[in-house]
Amino acid sequence: MKAIVFDDFGGPEVLVIREVAAPEVRPHDLLVRNASIGVNRADLSHRKGAYGRAFFGDADTMGLELAGTVVEVGAQVQGFRVGDRVMGIVGGGAYAELSRIDHRMAMHVPPGLDLVDAGAVAEVFVTAHEALFHLGRLQAGESVLVHAAAGGVGSAAVQLAHAAGARVFATAGGDKRDAVQGFGADEVIDYRSDDFQAVVAAKTDGKGVDVVIDFIGAPYLERNLRSLAVGGRLVVVGLLGGAEGAALPMDLLLYRHLQIFGTVMKSRPPEVKQAMVQRFAQRWLDALAAGAIRPVIDSSYALADAAQAHRRMESGQSVGKILLLPGKRPP
């Protein structure tokens, strides 16, 4: 089979397509012929050497999510059979024509959802659900501030929060305002020109929001906490702005009864990741089938053009997910 590999860490140009052996199916595995593959920021970090040459559980090659058709099942697999349309999260190895996935990390693609589009679901929606509801405990009638709302996880978080009956504040570049409003945001804040803390204070009569979902890290920490209502919850999902130099107002944390959570999926034990997937599936697969929530796709590239897909993500211009399609011919 063909897969994306790299011999040295570096820029997108190190990614090449090469013939490799198909993965061996283990007792709990599905072997999937991939229709689409989600590109994630963790893939960029992998390419640059952040994880070294580690084995991630399913493969030592790149790629964390996929959608496709089951072509083989392991001896201990339950609930899936050959021919099923599936989507899910893998511990490496998605950037290929065939991938193995533990069936406990897989979900059936709902009727009515295109199989290619399904490749843009698992990583972002599972992460968003975990941050909003399992950690952030967001309830109908509450309010949430979602940063980086035009990105993959951000666009999923806005949709889920809106569908759950929350009031949604979202930060994004002004050129992406219409797209973010289309996801369900009630208030879109241009992070380039507006102070989100001031906007939240003005729009909530100084009360603040109940939950903040943050991807930026240190530069936003103090303003995030000052944007929270009494009893508010901050969930940190990423560190795009870095991890150093943050000011933590301890008096605010103490007297306003605030809580701070951090969540990363990649390094969690298998049973924890499986529980994350199942929590999302139980609550939201019917909504996906009905079209109440939907994958947001920015662009798609042939598998051989993985380098171009990485450049697109690094440009900061994308809205939603970037996909690789093994069945697509390069231009």
GROMACS .gro file of C-alpha atoms in nm:
model
  331
    1MET     CA    1   0.000   0.000   0.000
    2LYS     CA    2   0.100   0.364  -0.035
    3ALA     CA    3   0.165   0.577   0.272
    4ILE     CA    4   0.321   0.910   0.364
    5VAL     CA    5   0.662   0.882   0.532
    6PHE     CA    6   0.958   1.109   0.602
    7ASP     CA    7   1.325   1.028   0.644
    8ASP     CA    8   1.419   1.345   0.832
    9PHE     CA    9   1.230   1.593   1.047
   10GLY     CA   10   1.169   1.930   0.888
   11GLY     CA   11   0.933   2.133   0.672
   12PRO     CA   12   0.644   2.003   0.464
   13GLU     CA   13   0.883   1.910   0.184
   14VAL     CA   14   1.012   1.611   0.384
   15LEU     CA   15   0.680   1.430   0.337
   16VAL     CA   16   0.691   1.173   0.056
   17ILE     CA   17   0.463   0.894  -0.061
   18ARG     CA   18   0.615   0.550  -0.061
   19GLU     CA   19   0.512   0.184  -0.089
   20VAL     CA   20   0.504   0.018   0.255
   21ALA     CA   21   0.370  -0.304   0.402
   22ALA     CA   22   0.004  -0.313   0.501
   23PRO     CA   23  -0.055  -0.320   0.879
   24GLU     CA   24  -0.108  -0.653   1.053
   25VAL     CA   25  -0.453  -0.687   1.209
   26ARG     CA   26  -0.452  -0.749   1.585
   27PRO     CA   27  -0.740  -0.914   1.777
   28HIS     CA   28  -0.923  -0.585   1.853
   29ASP     CA   29  -0.847  -0.417   1.519
   30LEU     CA   30  -1.043  -0.318   1.214
   31LEU     CA   31  -0.847  -0.288   0.890
   32VAL     CA   32  -0.992   0.010   0.703
   33ARG     CA   33  -0.952   0.120   0.343
   34ASN     CA   34  -0.934   0.492   0.393
   35ALA     CA   35  -1.167   0.726   0.205
   36SER     CA   36  -1.042   1.035   0.387
   37ILE     CA   37  -0.782   1.128   0.645
   38GLY     CA   38  -0.798   1.429   0.877
   39VAL     CA   39  -0.494   1.655   0.904
   40ASN     CA   40  -0.424   1.777   1.258
   41ARG     CA   41  -0.178   2.018   1.419
   42ALA     CA   42  -0.023   1.723   1.600
   43ASP     CA   43   0.081   1.594   1.255
   44LEU     CA   44   0.279   1.913   1.200
   45SER     CA   45   0.449   1.867   1.537
   46HIS     CA   46   0.527   1.504   1.450
   47ARG     CA   47   0.682   1.609   1.120
   48LYS     CA   48   0.900   1.868   1.296
   49GLY     CA   49   1.031   1.615   1.550
   50ALA     CA   50   0.832   1.702   1.862
   51TYR     CA   51   0.755   1.336   1.934
   52GLY     CA   52   1.073   1.184   1.797
   53ARG     CA   53   1.036   0.845   1.632
   54ALA     CA   54   0.793   0.721   1.894
   55PHE     CA   55   0.543   0.440   1.840
   56PHE     CA   56   0.194   0.575   1.903
   57GLY     CA   57   0.009   0.247   1.951
   58ASP     CA   58  -0.112   0.171   1.601
   59ALA     CA   59   0.185   0.276   1.387
   60ASP     CA   60   0.501   0.484   1.401
   61THR     CA   61   0.390   0.679   1.093
   62MET     CA   62   0.181   0.995   1.084
   63GLY     CA   63  -0.195   1.048   1.109
   64LEU     CA   64  -0.454   1.039   1.386
   65GLU     CA   65  -0.798   1.011   1.226
   66LEU     CA   66  -0.970   0.851   0.932
   67ALA     CA   67  -1.291   0.741   0.770
   68GLY     CA   68  -1.334   0.448   0.536
   69THR     CA   69  -1.465   0.098   0.478
   70VAL     CA   70  -1.380  -0.207   0.689
   71VAL     CA   71  -1.200  -0.475   0.487
   72GLU     CA   72  -1.092  -0.706   0.771
   73VAL     CA   73  -1.182  -0.757   1.138
   74GLY     CA   74  -0.981  -0.900   1.426
   75ALA     CA   75  -1.086  -1.209   1.619
   76GLN     CA   76  -1.214  -1.016   1.924
   77VAL     CA   77  -1.393  -0.735   1.742
   78GLN     CA   78  -1.756  -0.673   1.840
   79GLY     CA   79  -2.013  -0.455   1.667
   80PHE     CA   80  -1.836  -0.420   1.331
   81ARG     CA   81  -1.808  -0.631   1.019
   82VAL     CA   82  -1.650  -0.619   0.676
   83GLY     CA   83  -1.816  -0.357   0.460
   84ASP     CA   84  -1.913  -0.121   0.744
   85ARG     CA   85  -1.852   0.252   0.701
   86VAL     CA   86  -1.649   0.372   0.997
   87MET     CA   87  -1.471   0.681   1.129
   88GLY     CA   88  -1.241   0.712   1.423
   89ILE     CA   89  -0.913   0.795   1.591
   90VAL     CA   90  -0.590   0.600   1.557
   91GLY     CA   91  -0.255   0.608   1.733
   92GLY     CA   92  -0.062   0.685   1.416
   93GLY     CA   93  -0.079   0.538   1.068
   94ALA     CA   94  -0.373   0.726   0.916
   95TYR     CA   95  -0.170   0.879   0.631
   96ALA     CA   96  -0.204   0.565   0.422
   97GLU     CA   97  -0.436   0.374   0.190
   98LEU     CA   98  -0.501   0.117   0.466
   99SER     CA   99  -0.498   0.170   0.843
  100ARG     CA  100  -0.571  -0.040   1.147
  101ILE     CA  101  -0.792   0.102   1.420
  102ASP     CA  102  -0.892  -0.046   1.754
  103HIS     CA  103  -1.265  -0.105   1.717
  104ARG     CA  104  -1.322   0.065   2.053
  105MET     CA  105  -1.193   0.388   1.895
  106ALA     CA  106  -1.417   0.354   1.589
  107MET     CA  107  -1.771   0.476   1.524
  108HIS     CA  108  -2.021   0.382   1.259
  109VAL     CA  109  -2.067   0.662   1.005
  110PRO     CA  110  -2.430   0.773   1.045
  111PRO     CA  111  -2.667   0.735   0.749
  112GLY     CA  112  -2.674   1.051   0.544
  113LEU     CA  113  -2.318   1.153   0.629
  114ASP     CA  114  -2.084   1.129   0.331
  115LEU     CA  115  -1.795   0.891   0.394
  116VAL     CA  116  -1.535   1.143   0.280
  117ASP     CA  117  -1.683   1.415   0.502
  118ALA     CA  118  -1.673   1.171   0.796
  119GLY     CA  119  -1.295   1.198   0.796
  120ALA     CA  120  -1.338   1.547   0.943
  121VAL     CA  121  -1.541   1.434   1.246
  122ALA     CA  122  -1.361   1.222   1.503
  123GLU     CA  123  -1.062   1.414   1.635
  124VAL     CA  124  -1.222   1.757   1.649
  125PHE     CA  125  -1.568   1.664   1.772
  126VAL     CA  126  -1.447   1.417   2.035
  127THR     CA  127  -1.199   1.675   2.165
  128ALA     CA  128  -1.463   1.950   2.164
  129HIS     CA  129  -1.717   1.733   2.345
  130GLU     CA  130  -1.462   1.636   2.609
  131ALA     CA  131  -1.366   1.999   2.672
  132LEU     CA  132  -1.717   2.145   2.672
  133PHE     CA  133  -1.921   1.883   2.851
  134HIS     CA  134  -1.708   1.624   3.032
  135LEU     CA  135  -1.461   1.876   3.177
  136GLY     CA  136  -1.637   2.211   3.132
  137ARG     CA  137  -1.979   2.072   3.237
  138LEU     CA  138  -2.153   2.318   3.004
  139GLN     CA  139  -2.531   2.321   3.044
  140ALA     CA  140  -2.817   2.465   2.842
  141GLY     CA  141  -2.869   2.829   2.930
  142GLU     CA  142  -2.503   2.884   3.023
  143SER     CA  143  -2.248   3.080   2.820
  144VAL     CA  144  -1.914   2.980   2.669
  145LEU     CA  145  -1.621   3.158   2.505
  146VAL     CA  146  -1.452   2.950   2.233
  147HIS     CA  147  -1.116   3.073   2.108
  148ALA     CA  148  -0.977   2.992   1.761
  149ALA     CA  149  -1.335   2.927   1.654
  150ALA     CA  150  -1.259   2.895   1.283
  151GLY     CA  151  -1.026   2.599   1.337
  152GLY     CA  152  -1.116   2.232   1.342
  153VAL     CA  153  -1.182   2.186   1.715
  154GLY     CA  154  -1.306   2.543   1.751
  155SER     CA  155  -1.569   2.509   1.478
  156ALA     CA  156  -1.683   2.180   1.632
  157ALA     CA  157  -1.702   2.335   1.979
  158VAL     CA  158  -1.915   2.625   1.856
  159GLN     CA  159  -2.158   2.384   1.691
  160LEU     CA  160  -2.186   2.155   1.993
  161ALA     CA  161  -2.232   2.442   2.238
  162HIS     CA  162  -2.500   2.600   2.018
  163ALA     CA  163  -2.680   2.267   1.975
  164ALA     CA  164  -2.672   2.219   2.353
  165GLY     CA  165  -2.853   2.549   2.410
  166ALA     CA  166  -2.561   2.762   2.531
  167ARG     CA  167  -2.488   3.125   2.443
  168VAL     CA  168  -2.169   3.117   2.236
  169PHE     CA  169  -1.897   3.383   2.224
  170ALA     CA  170  -1.620   3.307   1.975
  171THR     CA  171  -1.288   3.462   1.874
  172ALA     CA  172  -1.162   3.451   1.517
  173GLY     CA  173  -1.009   3.673   1.253
  174GLY     CA  174  -1.254   3.929   1.116
  175ASP     CA  175  -1.235   3.772   0.770
  176LYS     CA  176  -1.382   3.453   0.920
  177ARG     CA  177  -1.671   3.619   1.105
  178ASP     CA  178  -1.945   3.500   0.867
  179ALA     CA  179  -1.822   3.142   0.877
  180VAL     CA  180  -1.810   3.135   1.258
  181GLN     CA  181  -2.157   3.287   1.283
  182GLY     CA  182  -2.271   3.011   1.050
  183PHE     CA  183  -2.144   2.752   1.299
  184GLY     CA  184  -2.379   2.898   1.561
  185ALA     CA  185  -2.182   3.169   1.742
  186ASP     CA  186  -2.395   3.443   1.896
  187GLU     CA  187  -2.107   3.690   1.932
  188VAL     CA  188  -1.795   3.680   1.713
  189ILE     CA  189  -1.496   3.878   1.844
  190ASP     CA  190  -1.213   3.976   1.608
  191TYR     CA  191  -0.906   3.884   1.811
  192ARG     CA  192  -0.690   4.116   1.600
  193SER     CA  193  -0.882   4.435   1.675
  194ASP     CA  194  -1.094   4.369   1.985
  195ASP     CA  195  -1.015   4.279   2.346
  196PHE     CA  196  -1.221   3.969   2.412
  197GLN     CA  197  -1.222   4.032   2.787
  198ALA     CA  198  -1.378   4.375   2.736
  199VAL     CA  199  -1.636   4.244   2.488
  200VAL     CA  200  -1.740   3.959   2.717
  201ALA     CA  201  -1.773   4.197   3.011
  202ALA     CA  202  -1.984   4.439   2.809
  203LYS     CA  203  -2.212   4.170   2.663
  204THR     CA  204  -2.269   3.993   2.996
  205ASP     CA  205  -2.312   4.305   3.213
  206GLY     CA  206  -1.985   4.222   3.386
  207LYS     CA  207  -2.090   3.872   3.488
  208GLY     CA  208  -1.861   3.679   3.252
  209VAL     CA  209  -1.907   3.343   3.084
  210ASP     CA  210  -1.944   3.005   3.251
  211VAL     CA  211  -1.685   2.820   3.038
  212VAL     CA  212  -1.383   2.920   2.829
  213ILE     CA  213  -1.232   2.679   2.575
  214ASP     CA  214  -0.876   2.793   2.501
  215PHE     CA  215  -0.620   2.688   2.240
  216ILE     CA  216  -0.377   2.979   2.284
  217GLY     CA  217  -0.222   2.926   2.628
  218ALA     CA  218  -0.004   3.169   2.822
  219PRO     CA  219  -0.089   3.495   2.642
  220TYR     CA  220  -0.461   3.447   2.713
  221LEU     CA  221  -0.451   3.299   3.064
  222GLU     CA  222  -0.515   3.607   3.276
  223ARG     CA  223  -0.780   3.751   3.043
  224ASN     CA  224  -0.950   3.411   3.023
  225LEU     CA  225  -0.981   3.396   3.401
  226ARG     CA  226  -1.105   3.754   3.418
  227SER     CA  227  -1.369   3.662   3.158
  228LEU     CA  228  -1.515   3.384   3.375
  229ALA     CA  229  -1.823   3.414   3.592
  230VAL     CA  230  -1.825   3.297   3.954
  231GLY     CA  231  -1.778   2.920   3.947
  232GLY     CA  232  -1.648   2.936   3.590
  233ARG     CA  233  -1.438   2.667   3.422
  234LEU     CA  234  -1.137   2.720   3.193
  235VAL     CA  235  -1.044   2.425   2.972
  236VAL     CA  236  -0.705   2.449   2.799
  237VAL     CA  237  -0.688   2.240   2.481
  238GLY     CA  238  -0.381   2.386   2.312
  239LEU     CA  239  -0.080   2.616   2.347
  240LEU     CA  240  -0.060   2.789   2.010
  241GLY     CA  241   0.067   3.106   2.178
  242GLY     CA  242   0.318   2.930   2.400
  243ALA     CA  243   0.337   2.802   2.759
  244GLU     CA  244   0.568   3.053   2.929
  245GLY     CA  245   0.516   3.393   3.088
  246ALA     CA  246   0.154   3.353   3.201
  247ALA     CA  247   0.023   3.557   3.493
  248LEU     CA  248  -0.216   3.363   3.719
  249PRO     CA  249  -0.433   3.593   3.934
  250MET     CA  250  -0.460   3.372   4.241
  251ASP     CA  251  -0.707   3.602   4.420
  252LEU     CA  252  -0.949   3.566   4.128
  253LEU     CA  253  -0.903   3.189   4.123
  254LEU     CA  254  -0.975   3.168   4.495
  255TYR     CA  255  -1.257   3.412   4.553
  256ARG     CA  256  -1.449   3.344   4.231
  257HIS     CA  257  -1.428   2.965   4.279
  258LEU     CA  258  -1.275   2.909   3.936
  259GLN     CA  259  -1.149   2.579   3.795
  260ILE     CA  260  -0.878   2.517   3.535
  261PHE     CA  261  -0.851   2.196   3.332
  262GLY     CA  262  -0.606   2.077   3.070
  263THR     CA  263  -0.681   1.805   2.817
  264VAL     CA  264  -0.475   1.629   2.551
  265MET     CA  265  -0.591   1.313   2.377
  266LYS     CA  266  -0.272   1.188   2.211
  267SER     CA  267  -0.084   1.091   2.530
  268ARG     CA  268  -0.377   0.944   2.725
  269PRO     CA  269  -0.405   0.569   2.803
  270PRO     CA  270  -0.612   0.367   2.551
  271GLU     CA  271  -0.902   0.311   2.790
  272VAL     CA  272  -0.933   0.686   2.853
  273LYS     CA  273  -0.936   0.765   2.480
  274GLN     CA  274  -1.192   0.492   2.420
  275ALA     CA  275  -1.419   0.643   2.685
  276MET     CA  276  -1.387   0.985   2.518
  277VAL     CA  277  -1.497   0.843   2.184
  278GLN     CA  278  -1.790   0.658   2.337
  279ARG     CA  279  -1.911   0.963   2.529
  280PHE     CA  280  -1.924   1.165   2.207
  281ALA     CA  281  -2.088   0.886   2.009
  282GLN     CA  282  -2.364   0.826   2.262
  283ARG     CA  283  -2.465   1.191   2.271
  284TRP     CA  284  -2.406   1.319   1.918
  285LEU     CA  285  -2.420   1.054   1.644
  286ASP     CA  286  -2.795   1.107   1.600
  287ALA     CA  287  -2.733   1.481   1.564
  288LEU     CA  288  -2.477   1.410   1.293
  289ALA     CA  289  -2.725   1.185   1.114
  290ALA     CA  290  -2.990   1.458   1.130
  291GLY     CA  291  -2.752   1.730   1.012
  292ALA     CA  292  -2.787   1.929   1.336
  293ILE     CA  293  -2.409   1.930   1.356
  294ARG     CA  294  -2.179   1.884   1.059
  295PRO     CA  295  -1.813   1.847   0.976
  296VAL     CA  296  -1.661   2.170   0.847
  297ILE     CA  297  -1.419   2.105   0.562
  298ASP     CA  298  -1.175   2.369   0.442
  299SER     CA  299  -1.004   2.179   0.163
  300SER     CA  300  -0.894   1.837   0.044
  301TYR     CA  301  -0.574   1.707  -0.117
  302ALA     CA  302  -0.456   1.385  -0.273
  303LEU     CA  303  -0.261   1.165  -0.032
  304ALA     CA  304   0.054   1.230  -0.235
  305ASP     CA  305   0.004   1.603  -0.175
  306ALA     CA  306   0.031   1.582   0.205
  307ALA     CA  307   0.301   1.851   0.199
  308GLN     CA  308   0.056   2.097   0.041
  309ALA     CA  309  -0.203   2.011   0.305
  310HIS     CA  310   0.051   2.089   0.579
  311ARG     CA  311   0.137   2.420   0.414
  312ARG     CA  312  -0.232   2.508   0.406
  313MET     CA  313  -0.265   2.443   0.778
  314GLU     CA  314   0.049   2.641   0.857
  315SER     CA  315  -0.081   2.938   0.657
  316GLY     CA  316  -0.347   3.009   0.919
  317GLN     CA  317  -0.604   3.069   0.643
  318SER     CA  318  -0.806   2.751   0.680
  319VAL     CA  319  -1.160   2.734   0.819
  320GLY     CA  320  -1.241   2.388   0.951
  321LYS     CA  321  -1.069   2.063   0.862
  322ILE     CA  322  -0.814   1.979   0.594
  323LEU     CA  323  -0.847   1.629   0.445
  324LEU     CA  324  -0.625   1.390   0.255
  325LEU     CA  325  -0.804   1.166   0.006
  326PRO     CA  326  -0.628   0.845  -0.100
  327GLY     CA  327  -0.863   0.812  -0.398
  328LYS     CA  328  -0.795   1.161  -0.530
  329ARG     CA  329  -0.547   1.209  -0.811
  330PRO     CA  330  -0.279   1.476  -0.770
  331PRO     CA  331  -0.322   1.770  -1.011
   0.00000   0.00000   0.00000
